[in-house]
Amino acid sequence: MSRWVLLGGAGFTGKKITEKLIKNKIPYNKIIIADKEKALNNIKLPIQLEKCDISNNILPKLKKSDIILHLAARQYQNKIPSFNQLDWFRKVNVIGTKFIINECIKKNVKGLIYFSSDMVYGLPQYTPLKSNHPRKPLGPYGQSKLEAEDLCTKARKKGLKTTILRPRLIMGAGRLGIMEKLFTAISKNRPIPLIGNGDNCYQMVSVDDCANAAIKVADKDFPEVALNLGSVPGPNIKTLLNTLIKKVDSKSRLIPLPSFFVKNALKFLDNIGLTVLYPEQYKIANKNYIVDISDTYSTLRWKPKYSDKDMIIDAYEFWKNNK
């Protein structure tokens, strides 16, 4: 039986995938979580844990039959420097990915699953965005993910079976990041500003559905394609947030604001180091942003089980009970 090696596996998505693998009867000794030492301290399962730092080429010893799941990345949840941000993201997201790919090719592993991001697309030229939509990232994170994807594509020519997954905003119980500010405001009955009128759809994807997709990639022998992960398109942002506010008995009200002025204000704050949202976040905030998942279904027979409404309510209730 193949081992599952989860690089960066101690995070939100890695933990969910580990749970799924255990439910699928993968033995504990066939699951390896490799991550920074501090992150590993949060793993209490009786599985193999290995210190890993992909940016410095510190990797677990791989075997030919291994299934490699690459989740390690610098993201906007991390503390980001004010200058040379692209180099900072590249250190892990590009250079680290190159080290992983080289080791996978050297050991002739079974296959690599790379978790990329929808941020490689940039502003949508049409919706829903198909996986062959032009890639024009709006910031350094998306650019670093694009470069890492290109490394994965080149690796296929060297015999490494590689599947690229591009999730929308990953949500579920335990997810915070950008949502923590929103949840805090709702819990304190504060007004919720919107960039634009909120009539646009944003789309998310459940961490549970992401885990199912990763497992299906291995079952399908690592299709050499890039695939979108997203929910079935649901209500617009205004309806979604009002549903959450009503569900949790908050007195918050949505305040639509002119997108032109808000985006320019956010740009100014970002330029002087008082970042509220990053360009890759606020530039698409009032856009219809829906990825096409038809190729994912036809390739993997994967369908999302969870709606945006279910995801955001679960995430809020978990946050409120555990904050």
PDB file of N, CA and C in Angstrom, residues 44 48 60-61 63 70 78 130 135 171 197 212 223 231 241 265 314:
ATOM      1  N   LYS A  44      -2.126  15.407  17.227  1.00  0.00           N
ATOM      2  CA  LYS A  44      -2.193  14.445  18.328  1.00  0.00           C
ATOM      3  C   LYS A  44      -2.466  13.018  17.845  1.00  0.00           C
ATOM      4  N   GLN A  48       2.934   9.197  11.676  1.00  0.00           N
ATOM      5  CA  GLN A  48       4.329   9.619  11.592  1.00  0.00           C
ATOM      6  C   GLN A  48       4.412  11.116  11.317  1.00  0.00           C
ATOM      7  N   PRO A  60      11.173  14.989   3.950  1.00  0.00           N
ATOM      8  CA  PRO A  60      11.203  13.603   4.419  1.00  0.00           C
ATOM      9  C   PRO A  60      11.777  12.691   3.331  1.00  0.00           C
ATOM     10  N   LYS A  61      12.263  11.535   3.743  1.00  0.00           N
ATOM     11  CA  LYS A  61      12.769  10.566   2.775  1.00  0.00           C
ATOM     12  C   LYS A  61      11.593   9.929   2.048  1.00  0.00           C
ATOM     13  N   LYS A  63       9.668   7.512  -0.936  1.00  0.00           N
ATOM     14  CA  LYS A  63       9.778   6.180  -1.521  1.00  0.00           C
ATOM     15  C   LYS A  63       9.051   6.138  -2.869  1.00  0.00           C
ATOM     16  N   HIS A  70       1.196  18.173  -1.850  1.00  0.00           N
ATOM     17  CA  HIS A  70       1.949  19.407  -1.587  1.00  0.00           C
ATOM     18  C   HIS A  70       0.993  20.533  -1.197  1.00  0.00           C
ATOM     19  N   ASN A  78      -0.001  34.617   6.820  1.00  0.00           N
ATOM     20  CA  ASN A  78       1.302  34.799   7.457  1.00  0.00           C
ATOM     21  C   ASN A  78       1.615  36.289   7.635  1.00  0.00           C
ATOM     22  N   LYS A 130     -13.023  28.826 -16.605  1.00  0.00           N
ATOM     23  CA  LYS A 130     -12.552  27.478 -16.879  1.00  0.00           C
ATOM     24  C   LYS A 130     -11.065  27.373 -16.547  1.00  0.00           C
ATOM     25  N   ARG A 135      -4.016  33.236 -17.162  1.00  0.00           N
ATOM     26  CA  ARG A 135      -3.489  33.418 -15.801  1.00  0.00           C
ATOM     27  C   ARG A 135      -2.753  34.754 -15.736  1.00  0.00           C
ATOM     28  N   MET A 171     -13.228  26.991   3.022  1.00  0.00           N
ATOM     29  CA  MET A 171     -14.018  27.318   4.207  1.00  0.00           C
ATOM     30  C   MET A 171     -14.395  26.061   4.965  1.00  0.00           C
ATOM     31  N   ASN A 197     -22.210  46.844  -4.186  1.00  0.00           N
ATOM     32  CA  ASN A 197     -23.570  46.645  -3.673  1.00  0.00           C
ATOM     33  C   ASN A 197     -23.843  45.227  -3.176  1.00  0.00           C
ATOM     34  N   ASN A 212     -11.841  15.422  -0.324  1.00  0.00           N
ATOM     35  CA  ASN A 212     -12.381  14.385  -1.218  1.00  0.00           C
ATOM     36  C   ASN A 212     -11.749  14.459  -2.597  1.00  0.00           C
ATOM     37  N   PRO A 223      -4.310  12.542 -12.904  1.00  0.00           N
ATOM     38  CA  PRO A 223      -4.494  13.154 -14.230  1.00  0.00           C
ATOM     39  C   PRO A 223      -3.597  14.378 -14.392  1.00  0.00           C
ATOM     40  N   SER A 231     -17.721  25.502  -4.920  1.00  0.00           N
ATOM     41  CA  SER A 231     -19.071  25.059  -4.594  1.00  0.00           C
ATOM     42  C   SER A 231     -19.970  25.199  -5.827  1.00  0.00           C
ATOM     43  N   LEU A 241     -24.473  36.953   3.324  1.00  0.00           N
ATOM     44  CA  LEU A 241     -24.138  37.551   4.610  1.00  0.00           C
ATOM     45  C   LEU A 241     -25.391  37.851   5.435  1.00  0.00           C
ATOM     46  N   ALA A 265      -8.996  53.743  -1.457  1.00  0.00           N
ATOM     47  CA  ALA A 265      -8.604  53.918  -0.057  1.00  0.00           C
ATOM     48  C   ALA A 265      -7.796  52.717   0.425  1.00  0.00           C
ATOM     49  N   ASP A 314     -21.108  27.141   9.458  1.00  0.00           N
ATOM     50  CA  ASP A 314     -20.283  26.207  10.239  1.00  0.00           C
ATOM     51  C   ASP A 314     -19.011  26.891  10.744  1.00  0.00           C
TER      52      ASP A 314
END
